[in-house]
Coordinates of C-alpha atoms and ligand atoms in Angstrom, one line a residue:
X1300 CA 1.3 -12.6 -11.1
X1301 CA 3.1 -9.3 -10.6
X1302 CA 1.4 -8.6 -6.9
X1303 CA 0.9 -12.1 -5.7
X1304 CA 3.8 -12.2 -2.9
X1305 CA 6.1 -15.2 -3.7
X1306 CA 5.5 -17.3 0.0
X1307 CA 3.3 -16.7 2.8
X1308 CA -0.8 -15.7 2.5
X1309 CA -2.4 -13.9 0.0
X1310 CA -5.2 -11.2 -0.1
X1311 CA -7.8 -11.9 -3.1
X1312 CA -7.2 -8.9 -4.6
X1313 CA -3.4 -9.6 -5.4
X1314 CA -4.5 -12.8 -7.6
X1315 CA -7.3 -10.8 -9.6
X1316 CA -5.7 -9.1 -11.9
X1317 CA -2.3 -9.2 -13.4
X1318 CA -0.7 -6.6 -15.8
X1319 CA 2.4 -6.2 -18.4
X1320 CA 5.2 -3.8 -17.4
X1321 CA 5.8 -0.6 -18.3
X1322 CA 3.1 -1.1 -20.9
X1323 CA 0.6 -1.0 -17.5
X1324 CA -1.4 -3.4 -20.1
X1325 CA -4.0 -5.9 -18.4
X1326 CA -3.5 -9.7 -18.3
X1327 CA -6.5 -11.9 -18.8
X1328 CA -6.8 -13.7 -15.7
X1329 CA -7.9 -17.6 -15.6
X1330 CA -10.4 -18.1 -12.7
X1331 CA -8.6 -21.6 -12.3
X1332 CA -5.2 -19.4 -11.8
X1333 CA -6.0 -17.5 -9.5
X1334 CA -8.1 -19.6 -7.3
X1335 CA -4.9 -22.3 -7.5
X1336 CA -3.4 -19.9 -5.8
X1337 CA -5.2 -19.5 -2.9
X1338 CA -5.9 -23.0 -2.4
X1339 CA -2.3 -24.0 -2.8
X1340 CA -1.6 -21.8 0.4
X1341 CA -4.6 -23.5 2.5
X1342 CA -6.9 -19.9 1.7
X1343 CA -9.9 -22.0 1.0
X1344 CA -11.9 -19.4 1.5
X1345 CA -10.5 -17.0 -0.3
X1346 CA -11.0 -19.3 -3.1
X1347 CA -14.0 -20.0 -2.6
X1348 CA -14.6 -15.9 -3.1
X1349 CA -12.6 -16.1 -6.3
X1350 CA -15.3 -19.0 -7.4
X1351 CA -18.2 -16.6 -6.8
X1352 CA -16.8 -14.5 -9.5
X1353 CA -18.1 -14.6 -13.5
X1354 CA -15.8 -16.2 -15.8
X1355 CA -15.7 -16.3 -19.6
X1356 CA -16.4 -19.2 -22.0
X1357 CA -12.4 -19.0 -21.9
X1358 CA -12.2 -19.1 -18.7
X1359 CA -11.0 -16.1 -17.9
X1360 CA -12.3 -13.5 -15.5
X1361 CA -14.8 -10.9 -16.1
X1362 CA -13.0 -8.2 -16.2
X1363 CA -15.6 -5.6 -16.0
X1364 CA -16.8 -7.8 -13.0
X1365 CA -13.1 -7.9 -11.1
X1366 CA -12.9 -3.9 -11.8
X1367 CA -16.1 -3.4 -10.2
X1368 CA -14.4 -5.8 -6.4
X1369 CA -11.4 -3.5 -7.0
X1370 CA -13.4 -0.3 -7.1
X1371 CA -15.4 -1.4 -4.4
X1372 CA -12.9 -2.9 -2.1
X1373 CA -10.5 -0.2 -2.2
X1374 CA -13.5 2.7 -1.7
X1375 CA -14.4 0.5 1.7
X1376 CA -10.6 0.9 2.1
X1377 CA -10.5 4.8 1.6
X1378 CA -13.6 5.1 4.2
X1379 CA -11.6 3.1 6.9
X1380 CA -8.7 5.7 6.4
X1381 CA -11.1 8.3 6.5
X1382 CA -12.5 7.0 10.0
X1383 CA -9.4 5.8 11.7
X1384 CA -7.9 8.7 10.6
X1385 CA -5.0 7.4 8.4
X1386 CA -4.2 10.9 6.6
X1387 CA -3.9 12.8 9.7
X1388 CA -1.7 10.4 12.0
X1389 CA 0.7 10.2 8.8
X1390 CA 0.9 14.3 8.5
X1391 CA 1.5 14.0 12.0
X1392 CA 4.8 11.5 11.4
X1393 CA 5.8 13.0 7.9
X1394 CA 5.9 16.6 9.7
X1395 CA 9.3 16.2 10.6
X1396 CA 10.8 14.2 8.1
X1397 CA 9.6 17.0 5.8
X1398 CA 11.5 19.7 7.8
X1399 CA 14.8 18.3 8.3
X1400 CA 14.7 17.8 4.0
X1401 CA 13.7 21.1 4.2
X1402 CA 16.5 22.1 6.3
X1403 CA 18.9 20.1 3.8
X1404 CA 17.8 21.2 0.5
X1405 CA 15.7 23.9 -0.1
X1406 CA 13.2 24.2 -2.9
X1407 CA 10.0 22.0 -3.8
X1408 CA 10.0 19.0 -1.9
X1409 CA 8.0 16.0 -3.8
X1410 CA 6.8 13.1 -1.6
X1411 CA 6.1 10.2 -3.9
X1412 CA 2.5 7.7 -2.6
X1413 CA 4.3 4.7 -3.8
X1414 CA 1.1 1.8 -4.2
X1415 CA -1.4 4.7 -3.7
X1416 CA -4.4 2.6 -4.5
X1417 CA -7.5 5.6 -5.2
X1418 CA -5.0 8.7 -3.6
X1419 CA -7.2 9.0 -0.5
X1420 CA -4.3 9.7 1.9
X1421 CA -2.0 11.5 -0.8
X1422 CA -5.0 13.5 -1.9
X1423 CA -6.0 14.5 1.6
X1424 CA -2.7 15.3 2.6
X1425 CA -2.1 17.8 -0.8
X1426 CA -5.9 19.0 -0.1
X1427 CA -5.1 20.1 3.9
X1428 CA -2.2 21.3 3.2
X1429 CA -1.5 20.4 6.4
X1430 CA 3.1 19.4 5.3
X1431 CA 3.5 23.2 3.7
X1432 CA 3.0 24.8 0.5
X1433 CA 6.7 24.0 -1.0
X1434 CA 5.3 20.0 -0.7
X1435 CA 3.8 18.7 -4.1
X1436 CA 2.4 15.1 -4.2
X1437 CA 2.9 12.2 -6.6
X1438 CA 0.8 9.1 -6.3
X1439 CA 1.9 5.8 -8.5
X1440 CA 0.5 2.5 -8.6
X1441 CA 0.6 -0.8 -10.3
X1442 CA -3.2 -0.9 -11.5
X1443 CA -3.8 1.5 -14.1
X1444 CA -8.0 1.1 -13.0
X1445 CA -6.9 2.5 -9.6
X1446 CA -4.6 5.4 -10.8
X1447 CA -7.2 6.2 -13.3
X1448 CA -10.0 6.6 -10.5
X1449 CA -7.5 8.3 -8.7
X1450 CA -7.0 10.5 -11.2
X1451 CA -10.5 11.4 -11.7
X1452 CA -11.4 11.8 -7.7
X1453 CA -8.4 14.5 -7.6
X1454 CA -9.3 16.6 -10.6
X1455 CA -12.9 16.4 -9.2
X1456 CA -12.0 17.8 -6.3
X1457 CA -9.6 20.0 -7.8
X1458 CA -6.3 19.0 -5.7
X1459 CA -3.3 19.4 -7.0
X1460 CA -1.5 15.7 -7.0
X1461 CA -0.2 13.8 -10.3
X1462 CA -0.8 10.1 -10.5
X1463 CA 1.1 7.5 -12.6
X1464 CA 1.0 4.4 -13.7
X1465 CA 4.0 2.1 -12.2
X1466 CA 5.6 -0.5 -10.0
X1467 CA 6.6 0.5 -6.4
X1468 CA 10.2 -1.7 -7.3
X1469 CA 11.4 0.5 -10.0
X1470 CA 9.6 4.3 -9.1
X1471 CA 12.3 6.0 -11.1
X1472 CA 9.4 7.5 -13.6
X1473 CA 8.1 9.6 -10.4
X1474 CA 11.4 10.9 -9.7
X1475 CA 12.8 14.0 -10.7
X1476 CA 15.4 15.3 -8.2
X1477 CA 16.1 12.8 -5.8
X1478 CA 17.6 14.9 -3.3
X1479 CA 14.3 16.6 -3.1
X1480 CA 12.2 13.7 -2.8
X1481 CA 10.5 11.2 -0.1
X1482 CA 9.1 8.1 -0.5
X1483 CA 6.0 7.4 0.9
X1484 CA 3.3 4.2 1.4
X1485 CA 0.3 3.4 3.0
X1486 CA -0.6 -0.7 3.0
X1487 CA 1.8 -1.5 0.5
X1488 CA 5.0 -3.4 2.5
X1489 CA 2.9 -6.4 2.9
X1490 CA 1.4 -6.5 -0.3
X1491 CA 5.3 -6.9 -1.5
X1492 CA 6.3 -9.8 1.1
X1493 CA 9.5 -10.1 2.6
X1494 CA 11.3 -11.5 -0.1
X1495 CA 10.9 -8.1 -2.5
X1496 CA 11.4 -5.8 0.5
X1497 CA 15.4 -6.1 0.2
X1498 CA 14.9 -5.1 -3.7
X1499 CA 12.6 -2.3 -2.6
X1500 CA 14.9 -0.9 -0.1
X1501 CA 17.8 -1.5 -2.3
X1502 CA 16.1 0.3 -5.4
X1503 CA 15.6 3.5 -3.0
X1504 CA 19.1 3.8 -2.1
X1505 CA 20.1 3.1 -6.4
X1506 CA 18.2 6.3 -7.0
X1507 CA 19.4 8.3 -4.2
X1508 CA 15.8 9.2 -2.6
X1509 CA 16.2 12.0 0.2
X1510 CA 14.2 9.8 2.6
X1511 CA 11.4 6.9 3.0
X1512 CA 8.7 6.5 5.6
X1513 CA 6.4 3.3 4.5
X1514 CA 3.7 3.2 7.1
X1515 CA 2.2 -0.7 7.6
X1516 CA 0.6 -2.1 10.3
X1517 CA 2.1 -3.8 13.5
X1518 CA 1.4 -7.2 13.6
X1519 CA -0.1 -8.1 17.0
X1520 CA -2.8 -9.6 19.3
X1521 CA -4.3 -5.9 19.8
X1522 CA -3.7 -5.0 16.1
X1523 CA -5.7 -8.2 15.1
X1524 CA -8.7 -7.6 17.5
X1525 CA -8.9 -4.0 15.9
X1526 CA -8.8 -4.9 12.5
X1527 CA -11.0 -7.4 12.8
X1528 CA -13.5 -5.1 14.6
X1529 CA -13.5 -2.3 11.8
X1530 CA -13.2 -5.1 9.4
X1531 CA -16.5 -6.3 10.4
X1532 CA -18.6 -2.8 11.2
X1533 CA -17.4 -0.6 8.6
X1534 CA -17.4 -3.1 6.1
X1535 CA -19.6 -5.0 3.7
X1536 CA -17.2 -6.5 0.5
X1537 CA -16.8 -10.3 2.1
X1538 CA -13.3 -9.7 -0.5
X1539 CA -12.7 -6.5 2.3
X1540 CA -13.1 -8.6 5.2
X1541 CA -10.9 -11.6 4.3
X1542 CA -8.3 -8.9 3.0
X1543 CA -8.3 -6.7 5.9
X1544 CA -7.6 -10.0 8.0
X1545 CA -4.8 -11.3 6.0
X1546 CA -3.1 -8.1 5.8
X1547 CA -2.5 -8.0 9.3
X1548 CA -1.2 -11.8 8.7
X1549 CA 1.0 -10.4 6.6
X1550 CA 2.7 -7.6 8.1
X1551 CA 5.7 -7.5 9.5
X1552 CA 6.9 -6.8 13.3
X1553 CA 9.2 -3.2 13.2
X1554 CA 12.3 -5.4 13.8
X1555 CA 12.0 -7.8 10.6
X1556 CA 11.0 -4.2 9.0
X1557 CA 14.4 -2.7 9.9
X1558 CA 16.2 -5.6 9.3
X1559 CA 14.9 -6.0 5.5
X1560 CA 15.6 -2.4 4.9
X1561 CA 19.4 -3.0 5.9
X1562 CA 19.9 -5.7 4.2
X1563 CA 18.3 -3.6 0.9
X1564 CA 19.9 -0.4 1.4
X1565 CA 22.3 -0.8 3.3
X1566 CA 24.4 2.0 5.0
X1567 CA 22.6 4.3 2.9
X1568 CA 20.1 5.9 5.6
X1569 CA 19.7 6.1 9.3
X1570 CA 16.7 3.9 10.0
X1571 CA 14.3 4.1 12.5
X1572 CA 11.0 1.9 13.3
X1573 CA 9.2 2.4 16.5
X1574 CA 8.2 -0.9 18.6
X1575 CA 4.4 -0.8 18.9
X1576 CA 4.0 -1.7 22.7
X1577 CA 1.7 -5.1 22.9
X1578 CA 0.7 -5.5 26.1
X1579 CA -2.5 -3.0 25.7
X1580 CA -3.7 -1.3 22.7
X1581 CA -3.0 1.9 21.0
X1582 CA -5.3 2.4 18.2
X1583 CA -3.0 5.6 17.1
X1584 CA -0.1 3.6 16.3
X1585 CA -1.6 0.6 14.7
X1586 CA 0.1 1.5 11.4
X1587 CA 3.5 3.2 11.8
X1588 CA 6.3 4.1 9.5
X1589 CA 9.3 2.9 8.6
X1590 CA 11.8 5.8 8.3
X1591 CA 15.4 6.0 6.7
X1592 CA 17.2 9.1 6.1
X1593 CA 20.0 9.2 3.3
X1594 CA 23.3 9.7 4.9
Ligands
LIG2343 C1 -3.7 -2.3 0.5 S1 -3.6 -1.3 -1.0 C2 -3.2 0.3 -0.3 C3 -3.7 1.4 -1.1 C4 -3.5 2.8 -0.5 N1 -2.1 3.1 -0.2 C5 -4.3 2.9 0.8 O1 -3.7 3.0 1.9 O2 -5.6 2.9 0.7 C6 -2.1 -1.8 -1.7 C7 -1.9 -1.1 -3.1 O3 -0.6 -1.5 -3.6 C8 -0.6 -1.6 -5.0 N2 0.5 -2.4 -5.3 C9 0.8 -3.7 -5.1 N3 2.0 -4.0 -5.6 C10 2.5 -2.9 -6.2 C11 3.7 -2.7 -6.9 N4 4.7 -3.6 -7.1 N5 3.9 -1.4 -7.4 C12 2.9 -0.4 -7.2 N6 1.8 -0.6 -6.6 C13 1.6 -1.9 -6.0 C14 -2.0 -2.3 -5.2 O4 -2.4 -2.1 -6.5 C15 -2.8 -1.5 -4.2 O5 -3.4 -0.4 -4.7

């Protein structure tokens, strides 16, 4: 299963749904399968959430049912941004990256939403405007359902952002001029695990990208208590809650961050990935990049 991480926890979502590459085309999914794979990792809840499902006569999933948890899941996701203010503290981050490409190559810069899910932080960042007008936005993701609802939500609001179908470890159909371009992601790092993140890295330095910033949370006692606490009042998906709770599980601390994007890319960029302090919180840095700038 493409987004099932190969060791360590997994989020429901990753074992609902499986697709063919490039085609983008959807692979039944046994109800068996994918709740094996939680339980094999001790997630007996989770499995238990994947055995609430509806299943075909064959077994499968419902796959009109599964779309319906994705939609939902991910539009509880997009109101969380919108409340902790995800879109603003990344404008905030990107700001600078974006000028010193600026300052390097002139000209349209593209920042590419690798693992964009709906587009709710891409779209709000085209929308505001807030990175400057010579910034144009590409979202892509693995789950065509996603970049189709994605796709909708922008032209319904009339922003200006492209989104594709494709995986986060080969982006090369987003990329046009790579001196131009920055990598971005919201959430994404530990949906890949550690053992892709080498690849990942690696894969940005094959095609030469201007620059990365991947923003995921910092794993942590105050990072935990917060999650769980939005988690719980803003929202009602059970598949949300036990999610948002592994995610943080998942994550990785800024150290084991830079030291999987070295290993990938190498000398390629200067890296850069604050340490969250842990000893009280700081809701504003909860979910911080992790920056490389091509040499
Ligand atoms: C936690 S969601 C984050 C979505 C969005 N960035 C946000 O912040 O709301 C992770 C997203 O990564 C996508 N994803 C997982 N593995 C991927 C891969 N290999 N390539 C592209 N997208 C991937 C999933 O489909 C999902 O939309």
């Amino acid at each position: 299963m493409r987004t099932a991480a190969a060791t360590g926890p997994l989020e429901v979502l990753d074992v609902l749904w499986d697709c063919a590459l490039p085609s983008g085309e959807r692979i039944p999914v046994r109800r068996d399968d994918a709740r094996g794979l939680l339980a094999e990792r001790g997630q007996h809840r989770g499995a238990r959430l994947v055995d609430a499902l509806p299943a075909r006569e064959d077994g499968t999933l419902d796959e009109d049912a599964v779309d319906q948890v994705l939609l939902a899941v991910h539009l509880e996701l997009a109101r969380l941004s919108e409340f902790v203010h995800v879109p603003q503290a990344m404008a905030h981050s990107l700001a600078p990256i974006i000028a010193r490409l600026r300052d390097r190559a002139g000209g349209t810069i593209r920042v590419v939403d690798v693992g964009c899910g709906l587009g709710f932080d891409t779209r709000v960042l085209a929308a505001s405007g807030a990175l400057g007008a010579d910034v144009e936005f590409v979202g892509l993701d693995l789950n065509a359902l996603l970049v189709d609802a994605a796709d909708r939500l922008a032209r319904a609001e009339s922003i200006d952002v492209r989104f594709l179908h494709g995986d986060a470890l080969d982006p090369c159909l987003a990329i046009e001029d790579p001196d131009r371009t920055l990598m971005i992601s919201s959430g994404l790092l530990h949906h890949l695990g550690r053992d892709a993140l080498p690849a990942f890295f690696a894969r940005h330095a094959e095609l030469g990208v201007a620059g990365f910033a991947h923003f995921d949370p910092s794993p942590g006692f105050w990072t935990d208590v917060g999650a769980w606490t939005l988690h719980r009042t803003r929202m009602r998906e059970p598949i949300s809650r036990h999610d948002g709770a592994v995610s943080m599980r998942r994550a990785l601390p800024s150290r084991d961050l830079l030291a999987v994007a070295r290993e990938g890319a190498g000398d390629a960029f200067d890296l850069a990935c604050d340490e969250v302090p842990r000893l009280y919180p700081q809701p504003d840095r909860i979910v911080r990049p992790v920056v490389g700038h091509r040499r």
